[in-house]
Structures are given as C-alpha cells and as structure tokens.
PDB file of C-alpha atoms in Angstrom:
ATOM      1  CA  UNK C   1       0.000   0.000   0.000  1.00 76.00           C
ATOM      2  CA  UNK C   2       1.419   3.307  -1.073  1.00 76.00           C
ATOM      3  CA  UNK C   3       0.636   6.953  -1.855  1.00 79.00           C
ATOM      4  CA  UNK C   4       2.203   9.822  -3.550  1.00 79.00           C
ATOM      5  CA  UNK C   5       1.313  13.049  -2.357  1.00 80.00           C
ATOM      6  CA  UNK C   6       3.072  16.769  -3.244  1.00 79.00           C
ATOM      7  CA  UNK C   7       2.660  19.977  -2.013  1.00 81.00           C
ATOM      8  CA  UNK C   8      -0.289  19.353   0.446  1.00 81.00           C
ATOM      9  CA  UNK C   9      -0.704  22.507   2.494  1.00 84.00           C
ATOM     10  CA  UNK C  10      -2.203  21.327   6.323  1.00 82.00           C
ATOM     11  CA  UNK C  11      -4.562  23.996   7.946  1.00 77.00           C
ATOM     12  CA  UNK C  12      -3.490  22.026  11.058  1.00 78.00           C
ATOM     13  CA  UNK C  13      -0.255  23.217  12.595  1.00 78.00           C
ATOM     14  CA  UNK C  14       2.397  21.145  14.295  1.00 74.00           C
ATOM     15  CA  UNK C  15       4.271  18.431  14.339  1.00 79.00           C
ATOM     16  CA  UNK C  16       1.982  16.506  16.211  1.00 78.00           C
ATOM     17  CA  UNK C  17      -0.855  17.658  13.359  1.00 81.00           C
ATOM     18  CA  UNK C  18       1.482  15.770  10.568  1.00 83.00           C
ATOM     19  CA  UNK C  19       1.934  12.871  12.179  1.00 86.00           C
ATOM     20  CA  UNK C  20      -1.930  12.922  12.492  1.00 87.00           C
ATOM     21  CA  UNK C  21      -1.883  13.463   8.838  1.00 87.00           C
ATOM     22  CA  UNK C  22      -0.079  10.502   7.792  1.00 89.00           C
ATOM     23  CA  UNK C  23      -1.692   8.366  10.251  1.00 91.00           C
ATOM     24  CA  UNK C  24      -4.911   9.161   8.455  1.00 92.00           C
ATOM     25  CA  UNK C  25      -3.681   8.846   5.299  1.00 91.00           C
ATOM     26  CA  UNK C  26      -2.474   5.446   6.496  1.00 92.00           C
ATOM     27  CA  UNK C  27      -5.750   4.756   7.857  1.00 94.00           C
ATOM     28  CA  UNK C  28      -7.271   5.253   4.878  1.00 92.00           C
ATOM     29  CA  UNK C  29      -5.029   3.255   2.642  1.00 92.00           C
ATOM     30  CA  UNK C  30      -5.973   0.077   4.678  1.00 94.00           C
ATOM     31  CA  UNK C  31      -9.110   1.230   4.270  1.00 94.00           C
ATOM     32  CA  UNK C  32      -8.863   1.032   0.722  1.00 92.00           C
ATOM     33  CA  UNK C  33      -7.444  -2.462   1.077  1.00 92.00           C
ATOM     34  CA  UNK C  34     -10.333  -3.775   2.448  1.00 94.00           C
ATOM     35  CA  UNK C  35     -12.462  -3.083  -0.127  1.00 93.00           C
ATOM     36  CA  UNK C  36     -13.257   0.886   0.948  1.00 95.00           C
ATOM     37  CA  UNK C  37     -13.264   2.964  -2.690  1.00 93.00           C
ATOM     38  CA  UNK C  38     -11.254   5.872  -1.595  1.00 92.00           C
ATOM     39  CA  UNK C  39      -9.119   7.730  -4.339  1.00 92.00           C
ATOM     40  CA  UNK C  40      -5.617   8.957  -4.091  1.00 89.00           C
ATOM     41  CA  UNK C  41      -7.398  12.517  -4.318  1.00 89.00           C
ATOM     42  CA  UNK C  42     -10.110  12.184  -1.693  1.00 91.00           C
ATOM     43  CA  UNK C  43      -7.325  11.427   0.622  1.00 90.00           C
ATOM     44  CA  UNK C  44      -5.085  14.712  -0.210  1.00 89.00           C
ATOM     45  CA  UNK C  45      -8.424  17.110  -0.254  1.00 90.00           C
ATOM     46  CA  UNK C  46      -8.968  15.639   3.582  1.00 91.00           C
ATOM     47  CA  UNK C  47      -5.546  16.319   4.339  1.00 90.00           C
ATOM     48  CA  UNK C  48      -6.213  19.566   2.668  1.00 87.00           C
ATOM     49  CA  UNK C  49      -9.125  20.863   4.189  1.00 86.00           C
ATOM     50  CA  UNK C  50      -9.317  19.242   7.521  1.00 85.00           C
ATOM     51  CA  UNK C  51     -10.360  21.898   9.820  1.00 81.00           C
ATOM     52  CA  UNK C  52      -9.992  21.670  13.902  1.00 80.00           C
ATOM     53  CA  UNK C  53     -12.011  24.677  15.530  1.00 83.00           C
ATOM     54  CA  UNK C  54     -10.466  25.210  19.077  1.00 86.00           C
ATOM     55  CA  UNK C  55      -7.142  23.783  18.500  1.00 87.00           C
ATOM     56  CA  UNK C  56      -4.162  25.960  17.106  1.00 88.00           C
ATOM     57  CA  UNK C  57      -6.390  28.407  15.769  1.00 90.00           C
ATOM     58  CA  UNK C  58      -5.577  31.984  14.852  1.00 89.00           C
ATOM     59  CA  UNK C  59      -8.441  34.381  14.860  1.00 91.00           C
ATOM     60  CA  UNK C  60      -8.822  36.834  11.938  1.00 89.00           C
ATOM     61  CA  UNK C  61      -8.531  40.341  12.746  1.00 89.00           C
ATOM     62  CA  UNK C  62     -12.289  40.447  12.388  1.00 91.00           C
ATOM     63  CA  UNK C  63     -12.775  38.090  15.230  1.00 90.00           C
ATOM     64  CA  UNK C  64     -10.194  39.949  17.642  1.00 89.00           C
ATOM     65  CA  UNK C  65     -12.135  43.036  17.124  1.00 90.00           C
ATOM     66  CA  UNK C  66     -15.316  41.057  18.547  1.00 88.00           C
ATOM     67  CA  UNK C  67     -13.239  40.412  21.479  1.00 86.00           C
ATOM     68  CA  UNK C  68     -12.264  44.063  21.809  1.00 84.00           C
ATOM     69  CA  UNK C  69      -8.547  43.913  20.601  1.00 86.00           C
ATOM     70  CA  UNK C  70      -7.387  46.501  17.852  1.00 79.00           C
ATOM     71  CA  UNK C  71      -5.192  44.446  15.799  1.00 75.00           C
ATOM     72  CA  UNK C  72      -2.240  45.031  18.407  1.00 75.00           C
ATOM     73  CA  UNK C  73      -1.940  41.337  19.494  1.00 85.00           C
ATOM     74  CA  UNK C  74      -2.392  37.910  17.279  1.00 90.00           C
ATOM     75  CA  UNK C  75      -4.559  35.748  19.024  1.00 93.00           C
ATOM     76  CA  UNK C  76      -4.368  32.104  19.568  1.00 94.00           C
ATOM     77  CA  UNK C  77      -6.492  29.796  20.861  1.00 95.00           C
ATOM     78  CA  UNK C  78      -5.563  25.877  21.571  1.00 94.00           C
ATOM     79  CA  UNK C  79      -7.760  23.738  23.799  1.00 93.00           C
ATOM     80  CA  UNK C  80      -4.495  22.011  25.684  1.00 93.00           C
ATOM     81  CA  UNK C  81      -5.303  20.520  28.900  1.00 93.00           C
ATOM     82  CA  UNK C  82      -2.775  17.761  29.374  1.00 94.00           C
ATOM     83  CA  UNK C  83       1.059  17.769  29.426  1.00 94.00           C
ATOM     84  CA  UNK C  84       1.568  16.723  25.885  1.00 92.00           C
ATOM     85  CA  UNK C  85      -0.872  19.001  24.182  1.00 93.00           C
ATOM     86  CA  UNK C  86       0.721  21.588  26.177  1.00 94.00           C
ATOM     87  CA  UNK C  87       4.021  20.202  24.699  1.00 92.00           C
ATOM     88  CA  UNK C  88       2.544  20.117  20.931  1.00 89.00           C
ATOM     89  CA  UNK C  89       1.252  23.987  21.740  1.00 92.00           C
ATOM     90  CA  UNK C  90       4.385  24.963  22.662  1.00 91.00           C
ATOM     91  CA  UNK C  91       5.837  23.957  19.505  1.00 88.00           C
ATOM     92  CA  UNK C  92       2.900  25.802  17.721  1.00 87.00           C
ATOM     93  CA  UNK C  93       4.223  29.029  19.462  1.00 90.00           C
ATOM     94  CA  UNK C  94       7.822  29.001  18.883  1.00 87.00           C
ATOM     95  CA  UNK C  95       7.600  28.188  15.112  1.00 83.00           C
ATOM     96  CA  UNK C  96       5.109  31.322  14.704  1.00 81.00           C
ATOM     97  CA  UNK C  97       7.280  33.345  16.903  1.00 74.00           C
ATOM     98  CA  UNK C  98      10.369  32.757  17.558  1.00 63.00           C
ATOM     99  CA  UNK C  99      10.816  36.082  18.378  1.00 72.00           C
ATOM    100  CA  UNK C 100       8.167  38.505  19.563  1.00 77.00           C
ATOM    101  CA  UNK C 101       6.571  38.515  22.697  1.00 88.00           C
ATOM    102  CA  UNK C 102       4.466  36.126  24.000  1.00 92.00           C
ATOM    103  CA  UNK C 103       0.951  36.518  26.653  1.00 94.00           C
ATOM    104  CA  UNK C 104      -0.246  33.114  28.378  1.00 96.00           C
ATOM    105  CA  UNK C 105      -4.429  32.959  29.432  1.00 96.00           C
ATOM    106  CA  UNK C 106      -4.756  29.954  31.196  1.00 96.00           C
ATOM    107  CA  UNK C 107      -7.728  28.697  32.775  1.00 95.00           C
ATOM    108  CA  UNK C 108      -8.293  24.841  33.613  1.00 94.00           C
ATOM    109  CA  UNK C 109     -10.335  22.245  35.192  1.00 92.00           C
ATOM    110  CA  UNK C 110      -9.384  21.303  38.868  1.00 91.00           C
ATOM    111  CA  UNK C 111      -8.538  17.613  38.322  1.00 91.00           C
ATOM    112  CA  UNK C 112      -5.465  18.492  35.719  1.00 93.00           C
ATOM    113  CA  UNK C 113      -1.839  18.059  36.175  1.00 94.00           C
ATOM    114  CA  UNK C 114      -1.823  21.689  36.620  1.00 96.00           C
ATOM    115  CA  UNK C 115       1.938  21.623  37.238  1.00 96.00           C
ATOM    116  CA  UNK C 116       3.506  19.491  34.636  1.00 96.00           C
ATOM    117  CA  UNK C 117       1.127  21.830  31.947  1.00 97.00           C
ATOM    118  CA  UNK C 118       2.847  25.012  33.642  1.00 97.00           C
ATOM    119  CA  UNK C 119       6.217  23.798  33.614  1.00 96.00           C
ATOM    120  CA  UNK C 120       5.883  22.511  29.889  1.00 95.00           C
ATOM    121  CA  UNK C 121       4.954  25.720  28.664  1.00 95.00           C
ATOM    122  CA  UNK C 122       7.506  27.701  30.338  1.00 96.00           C
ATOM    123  CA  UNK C 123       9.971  25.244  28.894  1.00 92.00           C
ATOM    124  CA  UNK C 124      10.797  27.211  25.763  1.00 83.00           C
ATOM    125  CA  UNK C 125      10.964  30.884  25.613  1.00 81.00           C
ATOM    126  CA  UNK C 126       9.573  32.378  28.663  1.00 90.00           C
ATOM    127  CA  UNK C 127       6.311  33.995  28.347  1.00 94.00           C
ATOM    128  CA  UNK C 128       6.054  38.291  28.883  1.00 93.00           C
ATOM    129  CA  UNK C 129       2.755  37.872  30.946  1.00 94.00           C
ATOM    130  CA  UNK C 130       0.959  34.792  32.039  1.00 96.00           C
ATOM    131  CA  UNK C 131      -2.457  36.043  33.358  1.00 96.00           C
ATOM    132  CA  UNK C 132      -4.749  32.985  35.201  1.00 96.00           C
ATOM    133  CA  UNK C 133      -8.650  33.003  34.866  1.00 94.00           C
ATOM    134  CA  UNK C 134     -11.318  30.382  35.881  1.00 91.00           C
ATOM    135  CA  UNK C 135     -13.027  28.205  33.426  1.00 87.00           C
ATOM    136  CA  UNK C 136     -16.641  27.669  33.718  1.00 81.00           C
ATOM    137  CA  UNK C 137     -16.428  24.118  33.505  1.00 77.00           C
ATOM    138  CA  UNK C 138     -19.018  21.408  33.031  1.00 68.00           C
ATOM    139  CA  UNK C 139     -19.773  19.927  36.604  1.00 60.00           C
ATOM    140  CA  UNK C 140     -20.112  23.310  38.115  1.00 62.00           C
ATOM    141  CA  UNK C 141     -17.695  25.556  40.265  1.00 62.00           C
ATOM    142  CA  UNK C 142     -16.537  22.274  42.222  1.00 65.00           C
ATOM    143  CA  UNK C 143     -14.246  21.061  38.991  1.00 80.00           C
ATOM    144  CA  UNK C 144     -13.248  24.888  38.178  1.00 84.00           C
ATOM    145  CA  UNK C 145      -9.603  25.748  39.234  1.00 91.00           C
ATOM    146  CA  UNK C 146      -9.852  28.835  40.789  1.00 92.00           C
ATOM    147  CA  UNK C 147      -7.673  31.394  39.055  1.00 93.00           C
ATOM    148  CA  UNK C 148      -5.709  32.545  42.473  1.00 93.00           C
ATOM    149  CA  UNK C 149      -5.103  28.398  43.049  1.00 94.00           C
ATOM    150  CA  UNK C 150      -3.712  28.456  39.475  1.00 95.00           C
ATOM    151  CA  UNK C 151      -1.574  31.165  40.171  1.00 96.00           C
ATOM    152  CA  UNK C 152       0.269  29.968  42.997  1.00 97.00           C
ATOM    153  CA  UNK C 153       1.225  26.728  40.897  1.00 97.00           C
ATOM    154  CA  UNK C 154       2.547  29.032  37.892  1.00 97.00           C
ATOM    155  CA  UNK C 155       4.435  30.622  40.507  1.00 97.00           C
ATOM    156  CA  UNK C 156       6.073  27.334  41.869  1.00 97.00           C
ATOM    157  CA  UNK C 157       6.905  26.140  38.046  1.00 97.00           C
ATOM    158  CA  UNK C 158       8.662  29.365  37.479  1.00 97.00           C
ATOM    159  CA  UNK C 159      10.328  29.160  40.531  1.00 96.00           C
ATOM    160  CA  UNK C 160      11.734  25.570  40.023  1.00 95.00           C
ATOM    161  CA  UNK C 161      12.799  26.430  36.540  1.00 94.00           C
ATOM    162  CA  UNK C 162      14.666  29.670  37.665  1.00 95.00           C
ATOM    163  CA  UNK C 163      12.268  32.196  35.936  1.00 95.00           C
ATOM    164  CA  UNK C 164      12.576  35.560  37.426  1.00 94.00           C
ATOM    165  CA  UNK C 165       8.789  36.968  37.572  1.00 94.00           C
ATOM    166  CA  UNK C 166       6.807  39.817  39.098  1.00 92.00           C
ATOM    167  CA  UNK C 167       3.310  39.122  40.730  1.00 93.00           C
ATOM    168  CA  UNK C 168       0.790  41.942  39.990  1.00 91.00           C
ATOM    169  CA  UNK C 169      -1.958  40.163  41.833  1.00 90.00           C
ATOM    170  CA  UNK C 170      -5.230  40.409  40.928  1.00 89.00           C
ATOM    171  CA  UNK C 171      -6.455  42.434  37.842  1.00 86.00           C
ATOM    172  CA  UNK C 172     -10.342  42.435  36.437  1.00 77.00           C
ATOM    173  CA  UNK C 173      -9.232  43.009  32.561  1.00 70.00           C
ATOM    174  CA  UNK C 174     -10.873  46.816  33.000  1.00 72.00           C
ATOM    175  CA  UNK C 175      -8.246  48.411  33.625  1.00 71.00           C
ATOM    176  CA  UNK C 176      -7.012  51.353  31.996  1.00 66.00           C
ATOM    177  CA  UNK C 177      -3.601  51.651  30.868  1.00 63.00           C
ATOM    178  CA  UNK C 178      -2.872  54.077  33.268  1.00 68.00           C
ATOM    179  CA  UNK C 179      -3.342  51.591  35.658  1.00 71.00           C
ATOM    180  CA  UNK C 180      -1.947  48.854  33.917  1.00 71.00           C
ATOM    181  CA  UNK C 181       1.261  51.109  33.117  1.00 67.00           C
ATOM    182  CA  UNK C 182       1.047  51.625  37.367  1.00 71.00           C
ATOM    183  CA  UNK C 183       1.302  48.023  38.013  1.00 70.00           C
ATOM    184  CA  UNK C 184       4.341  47.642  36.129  1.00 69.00           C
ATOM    185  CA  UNK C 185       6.101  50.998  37.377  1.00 64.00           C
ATOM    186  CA  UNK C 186       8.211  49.294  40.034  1.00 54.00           C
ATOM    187  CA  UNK C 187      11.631  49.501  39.459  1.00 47.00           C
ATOM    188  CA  UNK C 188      12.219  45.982  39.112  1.00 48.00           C
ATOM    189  CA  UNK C 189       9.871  45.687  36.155  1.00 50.00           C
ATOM    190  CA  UNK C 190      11.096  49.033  34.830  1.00 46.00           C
ATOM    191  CA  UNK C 191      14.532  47.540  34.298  1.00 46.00           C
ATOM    192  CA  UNK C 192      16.338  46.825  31.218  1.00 50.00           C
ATOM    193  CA  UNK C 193      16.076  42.467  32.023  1.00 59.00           C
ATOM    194  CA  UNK C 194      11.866  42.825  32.317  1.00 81.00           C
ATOM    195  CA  UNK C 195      11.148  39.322  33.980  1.00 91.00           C
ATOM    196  CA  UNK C 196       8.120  37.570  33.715  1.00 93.00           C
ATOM    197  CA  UNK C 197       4.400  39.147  34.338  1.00 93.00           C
ATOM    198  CA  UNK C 198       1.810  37.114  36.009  1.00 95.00           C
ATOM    199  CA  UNK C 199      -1.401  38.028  37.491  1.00 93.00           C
ATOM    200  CA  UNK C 200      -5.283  36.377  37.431  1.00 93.00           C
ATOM    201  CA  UNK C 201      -8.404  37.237  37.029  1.00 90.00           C
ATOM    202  CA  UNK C 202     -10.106  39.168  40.555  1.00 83.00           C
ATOM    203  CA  UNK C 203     -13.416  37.502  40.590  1.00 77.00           C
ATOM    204  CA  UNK C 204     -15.843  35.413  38.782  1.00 77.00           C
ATOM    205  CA  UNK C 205     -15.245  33.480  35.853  1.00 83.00           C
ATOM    206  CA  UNK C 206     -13.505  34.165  32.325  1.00 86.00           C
ATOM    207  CA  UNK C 207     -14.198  37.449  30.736  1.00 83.00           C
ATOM    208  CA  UNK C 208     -12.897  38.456  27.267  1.00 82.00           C
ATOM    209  CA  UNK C 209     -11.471  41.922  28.353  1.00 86.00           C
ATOM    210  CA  UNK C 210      -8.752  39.648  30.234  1.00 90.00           C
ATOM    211  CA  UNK C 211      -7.618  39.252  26.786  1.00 91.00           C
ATOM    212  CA  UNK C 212      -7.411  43.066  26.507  1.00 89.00           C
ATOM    213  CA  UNK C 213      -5.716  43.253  29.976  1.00 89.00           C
ATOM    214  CA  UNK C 214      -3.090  40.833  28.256  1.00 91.00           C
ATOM    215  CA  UNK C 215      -2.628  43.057  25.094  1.00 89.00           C
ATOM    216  CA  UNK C 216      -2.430  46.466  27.437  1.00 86.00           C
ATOM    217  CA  UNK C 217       0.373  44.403  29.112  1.00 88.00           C
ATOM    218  CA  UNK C 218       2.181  43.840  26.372  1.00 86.00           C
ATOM    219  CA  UNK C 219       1.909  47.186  25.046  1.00 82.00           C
ATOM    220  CA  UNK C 220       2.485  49.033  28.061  1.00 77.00           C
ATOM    221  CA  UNK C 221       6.135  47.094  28.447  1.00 71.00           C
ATOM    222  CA  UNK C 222       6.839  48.089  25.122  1.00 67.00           C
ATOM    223  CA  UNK C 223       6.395  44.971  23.274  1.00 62.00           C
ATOM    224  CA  UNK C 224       3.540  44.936  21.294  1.00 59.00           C
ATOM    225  CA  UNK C 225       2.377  43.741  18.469  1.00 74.00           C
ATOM    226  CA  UNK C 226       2.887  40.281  20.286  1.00 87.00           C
ATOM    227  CA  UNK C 227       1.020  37.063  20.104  1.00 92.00           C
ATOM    228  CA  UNK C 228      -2.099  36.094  22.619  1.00 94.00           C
ATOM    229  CA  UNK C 229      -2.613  32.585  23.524  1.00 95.00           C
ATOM    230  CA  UNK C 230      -5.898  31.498  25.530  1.00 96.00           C
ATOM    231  CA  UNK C 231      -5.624  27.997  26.862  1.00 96.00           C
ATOM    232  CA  UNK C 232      -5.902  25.205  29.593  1.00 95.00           C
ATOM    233  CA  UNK C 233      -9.142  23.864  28.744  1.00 93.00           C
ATOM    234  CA  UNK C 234     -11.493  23.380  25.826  1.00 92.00           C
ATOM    235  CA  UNK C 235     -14.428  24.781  27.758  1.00 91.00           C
ATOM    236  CA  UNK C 236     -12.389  27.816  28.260  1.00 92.00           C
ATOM    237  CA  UNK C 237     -11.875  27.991  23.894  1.00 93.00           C
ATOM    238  CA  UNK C 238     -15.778  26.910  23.545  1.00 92.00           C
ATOM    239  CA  UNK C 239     -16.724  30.762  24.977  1.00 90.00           C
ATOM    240  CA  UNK C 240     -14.826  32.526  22.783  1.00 91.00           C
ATOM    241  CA  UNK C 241     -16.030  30.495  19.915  1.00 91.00           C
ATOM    242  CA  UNK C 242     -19.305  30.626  21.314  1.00 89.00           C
ATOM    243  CA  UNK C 243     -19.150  34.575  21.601  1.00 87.00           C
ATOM    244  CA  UNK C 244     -17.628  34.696  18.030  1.00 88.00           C
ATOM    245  CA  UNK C 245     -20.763  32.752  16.884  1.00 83.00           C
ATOM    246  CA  UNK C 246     -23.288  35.527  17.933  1.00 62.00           C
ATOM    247  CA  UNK C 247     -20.718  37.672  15.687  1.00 49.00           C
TER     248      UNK C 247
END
C-alpha cells in the first residue's frame, strides 16, 4: 500500500498535526485495502481541508475586534489541557514566533496536572505575561480551578525552573492603561532584564477583556504587536467560539 502526495498545504499546525496526517492517510489506505473505494485525491483534499475549531487556531482580525482587541496582538487559541498538548502547543508558538513577545491565558479544570502543563509551557521561551482566569467548567464551580489556586502553581513552576517573575496580583481586565502602566512601574519591572508578568483574574469566571488586559500588558512594556494565547481547557476555547458565533 502506497501513496504519492506533493505539495499538500495542512490547515493544522504542528508536528503533532502531521503525524496525524499521515496516520490518516495510512488509515485510509488500509481502508482502501479492504475493499473501501477511496481515491488517491479524496485522501489529499482531507488532508487539505481538515479543519480543527479550538485547536491551534488563529483568529482573523475580524474576530479579535469582537473580542475588543485593535489588531495590536495575534490571538491564539488551543484547547491544551494535558502535558503533551501543552508540549505540541508549545511547539505551535515558537515556530510562529520565535521572536516577539508572548501573553499566556490559562484557565483549567481542577482535576489536571496543573503543574507538569505550567512547567511545559515555560519550557521554551519564557512567556512576557501569564495572566490565570477560571473556566466555567461542566460539573459546576466544584471542577473549576480557581484562578488565584492556578496562580500559585505558575508561581512554583517558574520558581523551580529559575524564571525571574513579578506578581501583579489580581487584575479584572478593565483596567485602563494608566493603571496597567502603574502596576508595572516598580523599578524591578522598569529595568532593562523585564522578567516575567503574572497576574489572574479578581473575581468570577472568564471574561474576554482579560484578553485586553493581556494586550495592554504587552503594550504598556513596550512589546507589542505580540502574540495572545488562551488555553488550559477546551471549555475555556468553547466561549470565545461561542461569543464569536453571535458575531
């Protein structure tokens, strides 16, 4: 069983997302085996035009404007919940940049390996600003990690992977940049070596203008346009998609 294939462009991205690719094509050529009449061009135009809504997905600038961002920050959104997706993510992020800055929003269920997700995430370049926010999760409030909880465990993975950070507590993503430009005026963060931003959401759950609070951080260190990445939990990508579908 064979297949010859050129120039098949993947609306997946990843390495993990190829291997997927060839694993379905292999799939398919058993398939095909068996009996299964499946031509050499239905399998490239499912390659092709396989989409994957919640996972490695770039919003237009159309859809960041829904959200309230001016076109400042590139938004990503991946529904990574586990060590290894958080390992496959983080190889999304450093081949689309591998050198601007980068904003973590994290928000996840309580019964995840909330450490080993952190600490493979902060394994490549470090982040400019991780923010934490709670995930209205299916179950109710009792399987929601609460975004202060969260915190204090991105805290300890920075901590045992040497990461110099700054913790600006507790933000509600309406602040102005005034205030956002006060939170960062200490000297420390002022300095010429800017270490590591994080903060969570105050109260309640998610809300999209923590996405905004993550672009005014960016901006207001002097390192925007930058990239946006909202993860931790599918539940936590299903709002925005779900907000982008009144849109």
């Amino acid at each position: 069983m064979s297949i010859e294939m050129h120039d098949i462009n993947l609306q997946l991205l990843g390495d993990h997302q190829r291997q997927n690719a060839v694993t379905a094509a292999c799939t398919a050529l058993c398939l095909r085996s068996l009996g299964w009449e499946i031509s050499d061009a239905s399998i490239q135009a499912g390659l092709r035009e396989t989409q994957l809504p919640g996972r490695s997905q770039f919003l237009t600038a159309e859809e960041a404007s829904v959200l309230g961002l001016d076109g400042a920050s590139t938004v990503l959104i991946d529904g990574a919940h586990t060590e290894e997706s958080a390992k496959a993510l983080s190889g999304v992020i450093e081949a689309v940049r591998p050198e601007g800055p980068l904003a973590l929003v994290v928000g996840m269920a309580s019964d995840k390996e909330h450490l080993a997700f952190a600490e493979q995430l902060l394994s490549g370049q470090t982040p400019d600003v991780v923010l934490l926010t709670e995930a209205s999760i299916a179950g109710g409030s009792s399987r929601a990690m609460p975004a202060s909880s969260l915190k204090e465990v991105w805290i300890a993975a920075a901590r045992h992977r040497g990461i110099e950070y700054v913790d600006i507590g507790g933000i509600s993503g309406t602040e102005t940049l005034e205030h956002i430009a006060d939170l960062l005026g200490s000297p420390s963060l002022s300095s010429r070596r800017k270490p590591m931003v994080i903060g969570c959401q105050d109260m309640g759950p998610f809300s999209w203008n923590l996405i905004i609070a993550a672009s005014q951080l960016l901006e207001s260190r002097g390192r925007a346009p930058g990239l946006i990445c909202v993860t931790g939990s599918l539940h936590l990508v299903g709002a925005i998609l779900q907000k982008l579908g009144r849109h």
